[in-house]
């Protein structure tokens, strides 16, 4: 089974040297694809160096910071072209514990998409300011009410797709880039009838490096859920 873990990066040199060995240790069939947006800290040069020693490591270099959503779309296309069967999304900042990878792999046996969820079995977020936790929690309640999608954490970025799901979705039609990107992918998978399963994860705020969260990302998500709802009512969802 060929497995690809896609990690988009912007200035993650402080995290990747420790994260990568942990990810690779979770299974021989696991490859990693870094999608780097010309990080000023030299993340891409570090990866290029590592690639000389490790043929399970891959890199897409983009010329400028273009956002998380388009980075994942580039990664998904790479995964489909290179015959990967299972495709993960993961952050570089240790918010997503690589030790959970085996649980995702177990659950994907009985489902098409596995979502790491912070909001089932209580609230499992460590070290976020209350403001940010409330924003995220209410954003998820809002998403659930407007879209009707039975998912408790639709904005999370730790997840695993079967390749059939990515093949079924029109990847060029995915337009959102921040948290809305996560919602859009989940919604499209669910609407196409794929089985979406949530598993509890513990999310720890980044310790090293800088956050790329912005008001723009939140605004995009607020309008996107309505677009998704109307598109699906009028049969325009691709
Ligand atoms: N290629 C690429 N990667 C990005 C971009 N923005 C963020 N990332 C990466 O996407 C992952 C998630 O971004 P984060 O900044 O951790 O976003 P977050 O988890 O919402 O916020 P914090 O954890 O508070 O930083 C990290 O690995 C980032 O390096 C981007 O524009 N391009
Ligand atoms: Mg993060």
Coordinates of N, CA and C and ligand atoms in Angstrom, one line a residue:
X1 N 0.8 -1.2 0.0 CA 0.0 0.0 0.0 C 0.9 1.3 0.0
X2 N 0.7 2.1 -1.0 CA 1.5 3.3 -1.1 C 0.8 4.5 -0.4
X3 N 1.5 5.0 0.6 CA 0.9 6.1 1.4 C 1.7 7.4 1.3
X4 N 1.0 8.5 1.1 CA 1.7 9.8 1.0 C 1.2 10.7 2.0
X5 N 2.1 11.3 2.8 CA 1.7 12.3 3.8 C 2.1 13.7 3.2
X6 N 1.2 14.5 3.0 CA 1.5 15.8 2.4 C 1.6 16.9 3.5
X7 N 2.7 17.6 3.5 CA 2.9 18.6 4.6 C 3.2 19.9 3.9
X8 N 2.3 20.9 3.9 CA 2.6 22.2 3.3 C 3.4 23.0 4.3
X9 N 4.4 23.7 3.7 CA 5.3 24.4 4.7 C 5.5 25.9 4.3
X10 N 5.5 26.7 5.3 CA 6.0 28.1 5.1 C 6.8 28.4 6.4
X11 N 8.1 28.4 6.2 CA 9.0 28.7 7.4 C 8.9 27.6 8.5
X12 N 9.2 26.4 8.2 CA 9.1 25.3 9.2 C 10.4 24.7 9.4
X13 N 11.5 25.4 9.2 CA 12.8 24.8 9.4 C 13.0 24.3 10.8
X14 N 12.4 25.0 11.8 CA 12.6 24.6 13.2 C 11.9 23.3 13.5
X15 N 10.9 23.0 12.7 CA 10.1 21.8 13.1 C 10.4 20.5 12.2
X16 N 10.7 20.7 11.0 CA 10.8 19.6 10.1 C 12.0 18.6 10.4
X17 N 13.1 19.0 10.8 CA 14.2 18.0 11.1 C 13.8 17.0 12.2
X18 N 12.9 17.5 13.1 CA 12.5 16.5 14.2 C 11.2 15.8 13.7
X19 N 10.4 16.4 13.0 CA 9.1 15.8 12.6 C 9.3 14.7 11.6
X20 N 10.2 14.9 10.6 CA 10.3 13.9 9.5 C 10.7 12.5 10.0
X21 N 11.7 12.3 10.8 CA 12.1 11.0 11.2 C 10.9 10.3 12.0
X22 N 10.2 11.0 12.7 CA 9.0 10.4 13.4 C 8.0 9.9 12.5
X23 N 7.7 10.7 11.4 CA 6.7 10.3 10.4 C 7.1 9.1 9.7
X24 N 8.4 9.1 9.2 CA 8.9 7.9 8.5 C 8.9 6.7 9.4
X25 N 9.1 6.8 10.7 CA 9.2 5.6 11.5 C 7.8 4.9 11.7
X26 N 6.8 5.5 11.2 CA 5.4 4.9 11.3 C 5.1 3.8 10.3
X27 N 6.0 3.6 9.4 CA 5.7 2.5 8.4 C 6.6 2.6 7.2
X28 N 7.0 1.5 6.6 CA 7.9 1.5 5.5 C 7.2 2.0 4.2
X29 N 5.9 1.9 4.2 CA 5.1 2.3 2.9 C 4.9 3.8 2.9
X30 N 5.3 4.5 3.9 CA 5.0 5.9 4.0 C 6.0 6.8 3.3
X31 N 5.5 7.6 2.4 CA 6.3 8.7 1.8 C 5.8 10.0 2.3
X32 N 6.7 11.0 2.2 CA 6.3 12.4 2.6 C 6.5 13.3 1.4
X33 N 5.5 14.2 1.2 CA 5.6 15.2 0.1 C 5.6 16.6 0.8
X34 N 6.6 17.4 0.7 CA 6.6 18.7 1.3 C 6.2 19.7 0.1
X35 N 5.2 20.5 0.4 CA 4.9 21.6 -0.6 C 5.3 22.9 0.0
X36 N 6.4 23.4 -0.5 CA 7.0 24.6 0.2 C 6.8 25.9 -0.7
X37 N 6.4 26.9 -0.1 CA 6.1 28.2 -0.9 C 7.3 29.2 -0.7
X38 N 8.5 28.7 -1.1 CA 9.7 29.6 -1.1 C 9.9 30.2 0.2
X39 N 9.9 29.4 1.3 CA 10.1 29.8 2.7 C 11.4 30.6 2.8
X40 N 11.4 31.8 3.3 CA 12.7 32.6 3.4 C 13.7 31.9 4.4
X41 N 13.2 31.0 5.3 CA 14.1 30.3 6.2 C 14.9 29.2 5.6
X42 N 14.7 28.9 4.3 CA 15.4 27.8 3.6 C 14.9 26.4 3.9
X43 N 13.6 26.3 4.2 CA 13.0 25.0 4.4 C 13.2 24.1 3.1
X44 N 13.1 24.6 1.9 CA 13.2 23.8 0.7 C 14.7 23.3 0.6
X45 N 15.7 24.1 0.8 CA 17.1 23.6 0.7 C 17.3 22.5 1.7
X46 N 16.8 22.6 2.9 CA 16.9 21.5 3.9 C 16.4 20.2 3.3
X47 N 15.2 20.3 2.7 CA 14.5 19.1 2.2 C 15.3 18.6 1.0
X48 N 15.8 19.5 0.1 CA 16.6 19.0 -1.0 C 17.8 18.2 -0.5
X49 N 18.4 18.6 0.5 CA 19.6 17.9 1.1 C 19.2 16.6 1.6
X50 N 18.1 16.5 2.4 CA 17.6 15.3 2.9 C 17.2 14.3 1.8
X51 N 16.7 14.8 0.7 CA 16.3 13.9 -0.4 C 17.4 13.1 -1.0
X52 N 18.7 13.6 -0.8 CA 19.8 12.9 -1.3 C 20.0 11.6 -0.5
X53 N 19.6 11.6 0.7 CA 19.7 10.4 1.6 C 18.5 9.6 1.7
X54 N 17.3 10.1 1.2 CA 16.0 9.5 1.5 C 15.1 9.5 0.3
X55 N 14.9 8.4 -0.3 CA 14.1 8.4 -1.6 C 12.6 8.4 -1.3
X56 N 12.2 8.4 0.0 CA 10.8 8.4 0.4 C 10.3 9.9 0.6
X57 N 11.3 10.8 0.4 CA 10.9 12.2 0.6 C 10.8 12.9 -0.7
X58 N 9.8 13.7 -0.9 CA 9.5 14.4 -2.1 C 9.2 15.9 -1.9
X59 N 9.4 16.7 -2.9 CA 9.3 18.2 -2.7 C 8.6 18.8 -3.9
X60 N 7.6 19.7 -3.6 CA 7.1 20.6 -4.7 C 7.5 22.0 -4.2
X61 N 8.2 22.7 -5.1 CA 8.6 24.1 -4.7 C 7.8 25.0 -5.5
X62 N 7.1 25.9 -4.8 CA 6.4 27.0 -5.4 C 7.0 28.3 -5.2
X63 N 6.8 29.2 -6.1 CA 7.6 30.5 -6.2 C 7.3 31.5 -5.1
X64 N 6.0 31.4 -4.6 CA 5.6 32.4 -3.5 C 4.5 31.8 -2.7
X65 N 4.3 32.5 -1.6 CA 3.3 32.0 -0.6 C 1.9 32.1 -1.2
X66 N 1.3 31.0 -1.5 CA 0.0 31.0 -2.2 C -1.1 30.4 -1.4
X67 N -0.9 30.0 -0.1 CA -1.9 29.5 0.7 C -2.0 28.0 0.8
X68 N -2.6 27.6 1.9 CA -2.6 26.2 2.2 C -3.5 25.3 1.3
X69 N -4.6 25.9 0.8 CA -5.5 25.1 0.0 C -4.9 24.8 -1.3
X70 N -4.3 25.7 -2.0 CA -3.7 25.4 -3.3 C -2.4 24.5 -3.1
X71 N -1.8 24.6 -2.0 CA -0.6 23.7 -1.7 C -1.1 22.3 -1.7
X72 N -2.2 22.1 -1.0 CA -2.8 20.7 -0.9 C -3.3 20.2 -2.3
X73 N -3.9 21.1 -3.0 CA -4.4 20.7 -4.4 C -3.2 20.2 -5.2
X74 N -2.1 21.0 -5.2 CA -0.9 20.5 -5.9 C -0.4 19.2 -5.4
X75 N -0.5 19.0 -4.1 CA 0.0 17.7 -3.4 C -1.0 16.6 -3.8
X76 N -2.3 16.8 -3.9 CA -3.2 15.8 -4.2 C -3.0 15.3 -5.7
X77 N -2.7 16.3 -6.6 CA -2.5 15.9 -8.0 C -1.2 15.1 -8.1
X78 N -0.2 15.5 -7.3 CA 1.0 14.7 -7.3 C 0.7 13.2 -6.9
X79 N -0.1 13.1 -5.8 CA -0.4 11.8 -5.2 C -1.1 10.9 -6.3
X80 N -2.1 11.5 -7.0 CA -2.8 10.8 -8.0 C -1.9 10.4 -9.1
X81 N -1.1 11.3 -9.6 CA -0.2 10.9 -10.7 C 0.8 9.8 -10.3
X82 N 1.2 9.8 -9.0 CA 2.2 8.8 -8.6 C 1.6 7.6 -7.9
X83 N 0.3 7.4 -8.1 CA -0.3 6.1 -7.7 C -0.3 5.8 -6.2
X84 N -0.4 6.9 -5.4 CA -0.6 6.7 -4.0 C -2.0 6.3 -3.7
X85 N -2.2 5.3 -2.8 CA -3.6 4.9 -2.4 C -4.2 5.6 -1.3
X86 N -3.4 6.0 -0.3 CA -3.9 6.7 0.8 C -3.1 8.1 0.9
X87 N -3.8 9.1 1.1 CA -3.2 10.5 1.1 C -3.6 11.2 2.4
X88 N -2.6 11.6 3.1 CA -2.8 12.4 4.4 C -2.5 13.9 4.2
X89 N -3.2 14.7 5.0 CA -2.9 16.1 5.2 C -2.3 16.2 6.6
X90 N -1.2 16.9 6.8 CA -0.6 17.1 8.1 C 0.1 18.4 8.2
X91 N 0.0 19.1 9.3 CA 0.8 20.3 9.5 C 2.2 20.0 10.0
X92 N 3.1 20.9 9.7 CA 4.5 20.7 10.1 C 4.8 21.0 11.5
X93 N 3.9 21.6 12.2 CA 4.2 22.3 13.5 C 4.0 21.5 14.7
X94 N 3.8 20.1 14.6 CA 3.6 19.2 15.7 C 2.3 19.3 16.4
X95 N 1.4 20.2 15.8 CA 0.0 20.2 16.3 C -0.7 18.8 16.0
X96 N -0.2 18.2 14.9 CA -0.7 16.9 14.6 C 0.3 15.8 14.9
X97 N 0.0 15.0 15.9 CA 1.0 14.0 16.4 C 1.2 12.8 15.5
X98 N 2.4 12.7 15.0 CA 2.7 11.5 14.0 C 2.3 10.2 14.7
X99 N 2.3 10.1 16.0 CA 2.0 8.8 16.6 C 0.6 8.4 16.4
X100 N -0.2 9.3 15.9 CA -1.6 8.9 15.5 C -1.8 8.3 14.2
X101 N -0.7 8.3 13.4 CA -0.8 7.8 12.0 C -1.4 6.3 11.9
X102 N -0.9 5.4 12.8 CA -1.4 4.1 12.8 C -2.9 4.0 13.0
X103 N -3.5 4.9 13.9 CA -4.9 4.9 14.1 C -5.7 5.3 12.8
X104 N -5.1 6.3 12.1 CA -5.8 6.7 10.9 C -5.8 5.5 9.9
X105 N -4.6 4.8 9.8 CA -4.5 3.7 8.9 C -5.5 2.6 9.2
X106 N -5.7 2.4 10.5 CA -6.7 1.3 10.9 C -8.1 1.7 10.5
X107 N -8.4 3.0 10.8 CA -9.8 3.4 10.5 C -10.1 3.5 9.1
X108 N -9.1 3.8 8.2 CA -9.4 4.0 6.8 C -9.8 2.7 6.2
X109 N -9.5 1.6 6.8 CA -9.9 0.3 6.3 C -11.5 0.2 6.2
X110 N -12.2 0.9 7.1 CA -13.6 0.9 7.1 C -14.3 2.2 6.6
X111 N -13.5 3.1 6.1 CA -14.1 4.4 5.6 C -13.3 4.9 4.4
X112 N -13.8 6.1 3.9 CA -13.1 6.7 2.8 C -12.3 7.9 3.1
X113 N -12.8 8.6 4.2 CA -12.1 9.8 4.7 C -12.0 9.6 6.2
X114 N -10.8 9.8 6.8 CA -10.8 9.8 8.3 C -10.3 11.2 8.7
X115 N -11.1 11.8 9.6 CA -10.8 13.2 10.1 C -10.3 13.1 11.5
X116 N -9.2 13.7 11.8 CA -8.7 13.9 13.2 C -9.6 15.0 13.8
X117 N -10.3 14.7 14.8 CA -11.3 15.6 15.4 C -10.9 16.0 16.8
X118 N -10.9 17.4 17.0 CA -10.6 17.9 18.3 C -11.9 18.0 19.2
X119 N -13.1 17.8 18.5 CA -14.3 18.1 19.3 C -15.2 16.9 19.4
X120 N -14.7 15.7 19.4 CA -15.5 14.6 19.8 C -14.8 14.1 21.1
X121 N -15.6 13.5 22.0 CA -15.1 13.1 23.3 C -14.6 14.3 24.0
X122 N -15.3 15.4 24.1 CA -14.9 16.6 24.8 C -14.1 17.5 23.8
X123 N -13.4 18.5 24.4 CA -12.6 19.4 23.6 C -11.1 19.1 23.9
X124 N -10.4 18.7 22.8 CA -9.0 18.2 23.0 C -8.0 19.2 22.4
X125 N -8.0 20.4 22.9 CA -7.1 21.4 22.3 C -6.2 21.9 23.5
X126 N -4.9 21.8 23.3 CA -4.0 22.2 24.4 C -3.2 23.5 24.0
X127 N -3.3 24.5 24.9 CA -2.5 25.7 24.8 C -3.0 26.7 23.7
X128 N -4.3 26.6 23.4 CA -4.8 27.7 22.6 C -5.4 28.8 23.5
X129 N -5.3 30.1 23.1 CA -6.0 31.1 23.9 C -7.5 30.8 23.8
X130 N -8.3 31.1 24.9 CA -9.7 30.8 24.9 C -10.4 31.5 23.7
X131 N -9.9 32.6 23.3 CA -10.5 33.3 22.1 C -10.5 32.5 20.8
X132 N -9.3 31.9 20.6 CA -9.2 31.1 19.4 C -9.9 29.8 19.5
X133 N -10.0 29.2 20.7 CA -10.7 27.9 20.9 C -12.2 28.2 20.6
X134 N -12.7 29.3 21.2 CA -14.2 29.6 21.0 C -14.5 29.8 19.5
X135 N -13.6 30.6 18.8 CA -13.8 30.9 17.4 C -13.9 29.5 16.6
X136 N -12.9 28.6 16.9 CA -12.9 27.4 16.2 C -14.1 26.5 16.5
X137 N -14.5 26.5 17.8 CA -15.6 25.7 18.2 C -16.9 26.2 17.6
X138 N -17.1 27.5 17.6 CA -18.4 28.1 17.1 C -18.4 28.0 15.5
X139 N -17.2 28.1 14.9 CA -17.1 28.0 13.5 C -17.6 26.6 13.1
X140 N -17.2 25.6 13.9 CA -17.7 24.2 13.6 C -19.2 24.0 13.8
X141 N -19.7 24.6 14.9 CA -21.1 24.5 15.1 C -21.9 25.2 13.9
X142 N -21.4 26.4 13.5 CA -22.0 27.1 12.4 C -22.0 26.3 11.1
X143 N -20.8 25.7 10.9 CA -20.7 24.8 9.7 C -21.7 23.7 9.7
X144 N -21.8 23.1 10.9 CA -22.7 21.9 11.0 C -24.1 22.3 10.7
X145 N -24.5 23.4 11.3 CA -25.9 23.9 11.1 C -26.2 24.3 9.7
X146 N -25.3 25.1 9.1 CA -25.6 25.6 7.7 C -25.5 24.5 6.7
X147 N -24.5 23.6 6.8 CA -24.3 22.6 5.7 C -25.1 21.3 6.0
X148 N -25.4 21.0 7.3 CA -26.1 19.8 7.6 C -25.1 18.6 7.6
X149 N -23.8 18.9 7.5 CA -22.8 17.8 7.5 C -22.6 17.3 8.9
X150 N -22.7 16.0 9.2 CA -22.6 15.5 10.5 C -21.2 15.3 11.0
X151 N -20.4 16.4 11.0 CA -19.0 16.4 11.4 C -18.8 17.4 12.5
X152 N -18.1 17.0 13.5 CA -17.8 17.9 14.7 C -16.6 18.8 14.5
X153 N -15.7 18.4 13.7 CA -14.5 19.2 13.5 C -14.2 19.2 12.0
X154 N -14.9 20.2 11.3 CA -14.7 20.2 9.8 C -13.6 21.1 9.4
X155 N -13.0 21.8 10.3 CA -11.9 22.8 9.9 C -10.5 22.2 10.2
X156 N -10.4 21.0 10.8 CA -9.2 20.4 11.2 C -8.3 20.1 9.9
X157 N -7.0 20.0 10.1 CA -6.2 19.7 9.0 C -5.4 18.4 9.1
X158 N -5.8 17.5 9.9 CA -5.1 16.2 10.1 C -6.1 15.2 9.6
X159 N -5.9 14.7 8.4 CA -6.8 13.8 7.8 C -6.2 12.8 6.8
X160 N -7.0 11.8 6.4 CA -6.5 10.8 5.5 C -7.7 10.5 4.5
X161 N -7.3 10.5 3.2 CA -8.3 10.3 2.1 C -7.9 9.0 1.4
X162 N -8.9 8.2 1.0 CA -8.6 7.2 -0.1 C -8.5 7.9 -1.4
X163 N -7.6 7.4 -2.3 CA -7.4 8.1 -3.6 C -8.7 8.3 -4.4
X164 N -9.6 7.3 -4.2 CA -10.9 7.4 -4.9 C -11.7 8.7 -4.6
X165 N -11.5 9.2 -3.4 CA -12.2 10.4 -3.0 C -11.6 11.6 -3.8
X166 N -10.3 11.6 -3.8 CA -9.6 12.7 -4.5 C -9.9 12.7 -6.0
X167 N -10.0 11.4 -6.5 CA -10.3 11.3 -8.0 C -11.7 11.8 -8.3
X168 N -12.6 11.6 -7.3 CA -14.0 11.9 -7.6 C -14.3 13.4 -7.5
X169 N -13.4 14.1 -6.8 CA -13.6 15.6 -6.6 C -12.9 16.3 -7.7
X170 N -13.6 17.3 -8.3 CA -12.9 18.2 -9.3 C -12.0 19.1 -8.6
X171 N -10.7 18.7 -8.6 CA -9.7 19.4 -7.8 C -9.5 20.9 -8.2
X172 N -9.6 21.1 -9.5 CA -9.5 22.5 -10.0 C -10.7 23.4 -9.6
X173 N -11.8 22.7 -9.2 CA -13.0 23.5 -8.8 C -12.9 23.8 -7.3
X174 N -11.9 23.4 -6.6 CA -11.8 23.7 -5.2 C -11.2 25.1 -5.1
X175 N -11.9 26.0 -4.6 CA -11.4 27.4 -4.7 C -10.9 28.0 -3.4
X176 N -11.3 27.4 -2.2 CA -11.0 28.0 -1.0 C -9.6 27.6 -0.5
X177 N -9.1 28.4 0.4 CA -7.7 28.3 0.7 C -7.3 28.1 2.2
X178 N -8.1 28.6 3.1 CA -7.8 28.5 4.5 C -8.6 27.4 5.2
X179 N -9.2 27.7 6.3 CA -10.1 26.7 7.0 C -11.2 26.3 6.1
X180 N -11.6 27.2 5.2 CA -12.7 26.9 4.3 C -12.3 25.7 3.3
X181 N -11.0 25.6 3.1 CA -10.6 24.5 2.2 C -10.9 23.2 2.9
X182 N -10.6 23.1 4.2 CA -10.9 21.8 4.9 C -12.4 21.5 4.8
X183 N -13.2 22.6 5.1 CA -14.7 22.4 5.0 C -15.1 21.9 3.6
X184 N -14.6 22.6 2.6 CA -15.0 22.3 1.2 C -14.7 20.8 0.9
X185 N -13.5 20.4 1.2 CA -13.1 19.0 0.9 C -14.0 18.0 1.6
X186 N -14.3 18.3 2.9 CA -15.1 17.3 3.6 C -16.5 17.3 3.1
X187 N -17.0 18.5 2.8 CA -18.4 18.6 2.3 C -18.6 17.9 0.9
X188 N -17.6 18.1 0.0 CA -17.7 17.5 -1.3 C -17.6 15.9 -1.2
X189 N -16.7 15.5 -0.3 CA -16.6 14.0 -0.1 C -17.9 13.4 0.4
X190 N -18.4 14.1 1.4 CA -19.6 13.6 2.1 C -20.8 13.6 1.1
X191 N -21.0 14.7 0.3 CA -22.1 14.8 -0.6 C -22.0 13.8 -1.7
X192 N -20.8 13.4 -2.1 CA -20.6 12.3 -3.1 C -20.8 10.9 -2.5
X193 N -21.2 10.9 -1.3 CA -21.6 9.6 -0.7 C -20.4 8.8 -0.1
X194 N -19.3 9.4 0.1 CA -18.1 8.7 0.7 C -18.3 8.7 2.2
X195 N -17.8 7.6 2.8 CA -18.0 7.5 4.3 C -16.9 8.3 5.0
X196 N -17.3 9.3 5.8 CA -16.4 10.1 6.5 C -16.5 9.7 8.0
X197 N -15.3 9.4 8.5 CA -15.3 9.0 9.9 C -14.4 9.9 10.7
X198 N -14.8 10.3 11.9 CA -14.0 11.2 12.8 C -13.4 10.3 13.9
X199 N -12.1 10.6 14.1 CA -11.5 10.0 15.3 C -10.9 11.1 16.2
X200 N -11.0 10.8 17.5 CA -10.5 11.9 18.4 C -9.0 12.0 18.3
X201 N -8.5 13.3 18.3 CA -7.1 13.6 18.4 C -6.9 14.7 19.4
X202 N -5.7 14.7 19.9 CA -5.4 15.8 20.8 C -4.5 16.8 20.0
X203 N -5.0 18.0 20.0 CA -4.3 19.1 19.1 C -3.5 20.0 20.1
X204 N -2.2 20.1 19.8 CA -1.4 20.9 20.7 C -1.0 22.1 19.8
X205 N -1.1 23.3 20.4 CA -0.7 24.5 19.6 C 0.8 24.5 19.3
X206 N 1.1 25.1 18.2 CA 2.5 25.1 17.8 C 3.4 25.7 18.9
X207 N 4.6 25.1 19.1 CA 5.6 25.6 20.0 C 6.6 26.5 19.3
X208 N 7.0 26.0 18.1 CA 8.1 26.7 17.4 C 7.5 27.3 16.1
X209 N 8.1 28.4 15.6 CA 7.6 29.0 14.4 C 6.4 29.9 14.6
X210 N 6.0 30.5 13.5 CA 4.9 31.5 13.6 C 3.6 31.0 13.0
X211 N 2.5 31.5 13.5 CA 1.1 31.2 13.0 C 0.9 32.0 11.8
X212 N 0.1 31.3 10.8 CA -0.3 32.0 9.6 C -1.8 32.3 9.6
X213 N -2.5 32.2 10.7 CA -3.9 32.5 10.9 C -4.2 33.9 10.6
X214 N -5.3 34.2 9.9 CA -5.7 35.6 9.7 C -7.2 35.8 9.6
X215 N -7.6 37.1 9.7 CA -9.0 37.4 9.7 C -9.6 37.0 8.3
X216 N -8.8 37.1 7.3 CA -9.2 36.8 5.9 C -9.6 35.3 5.8
X217 N -8.9 34.5 6.5 CA -9.1 33.0 6.5 C -10.5 32.7 7.1
X218 N -10.8 33.5 8.2 CA -12.0 33.3 8.9 C -13.2 33.8 8.0
X219 N -13.0 34.9 7.4 CA -14.1 35.5 6.5 C -14.4 34.5 5.4
X220 N -13.4 34.0 4.8 CA -13.5 33.1 3.7 C -14.4 31.9 4.1
X221 N -14.2 31.4 5.3 CA -14.9 30.2 5.8 C -16.4 30.6 6.0
X222 N -16.6 31.8 6.5 CA -18.0 32.2 6.9 C -18.9 32.2 5.6
X223 N -18.3 32.7 4.5 CA -19.1 32.8 3.2 C -19.1 31.4 2.5
X224 N -18.0 30.7 2.6 CA -17.9 29.4 1.9 C -19.0 28.4 2.3
X225 N -19.4 28.3 3.6 CA -20.4 27.3 3.9 C -21.7 27.6 3.3
X226 N -22.1 28.9 3.1 CA -23.3 29.2 2.4 C -23.2 28.9 0.9
X227 N -22.0 29.2 0.3 CA -21.9 28.8 -1.1 C -22.0 27.3 -1.3
X228 N -21.4 26.5 -0.4 CA -21.5 25.1 -0.5 C -23.0 24.6 -0.4
X229 N -23.7 25.2 0.6 CA -25.1 24.8 0.7 C -25.9 25.1 -0.5
X230 N -25.8 26.3 -1.1 CA -26.6 26.7 -2.2 C -26.1 25.9 -3.5
X231 N -24.8 25.7 -3.6 CA -24.4 24.9 -4.8 C -25.0 23.5 -4.7
X232 N -25.0 22.9 -3.5 CA -25.5 21.5 -3.4 C -27.0 21.5 -3.6
X233 N -27.7 22.5 -3.2 CA -29.2 22.6 -3.4 C -29.5 22.6 -4.9
X234 N -28.7 23.4 -5.6 CA -29.0 23.6 -7.1 C -28.2 22.6 -8.0
X235 N -27.6 21.6 -7.3 CA -26.9 20.6 -8.1 C -25.7 21.0 -8.8
X236 N -25.0 22.1 -8.2 CA -23.9 22.6 -8.9 C -22.5 22.2 -8.3
X237 N -22.6 21.3 -7.4 CA -21.4 20.9 -6.7 C -20.6 19.8 -7.5
X238 N -19.3 20.1 -7.8 CA -18.5 19.2 -8.6 C -17.5 18.4 -7.8
Ligands
LIG1 N1 2.9 25.8 1.3 C1 2.3 26.6 2.2 N2 2.2 26.1 3.5 C2 1.5 26.9 4.4 C3 0.9 28.2 4.0 N3 0.3 28.7 5.1 C4 0.5 27.8 6.1 N4 1.2 26.7 5.7 C5 1.6 25.5 6.4 O1 0.4 24.9 6.7 C6 0.5 24.3 8.0 C7 -0.6 24.9 8.9 O2 -0.4 26.3 9.1 P1 -0.3 27.0 10.5 O3 0.3 28.3 10.4 O4 0.2 26.0 11.5 O5 -1.9 27.2 10.7 P2 -2.7 27.0 12.0 O6 -2.4 25.6 12.5 O7 -4.1 27.4 11.6 O8 -2.1 28.1 12.9 P3 -1.0 28.0 14.0 O9 -0.8 26.6 14.5 O10 -1.4 28.9 15.1 O11 0.3 28.4 13.4 C8 1.9 24.5 8.5 O12 2.7 23.4 8.2 C9 2.3 25.8 7.7 O13 3.7 25.8 7.5 C10 1.1 28.6 2.6 O14 0.7 29.7 2.2 N5 1.8 27.8 1.8
LIG2 MG1 -0.6 25.0 13.2

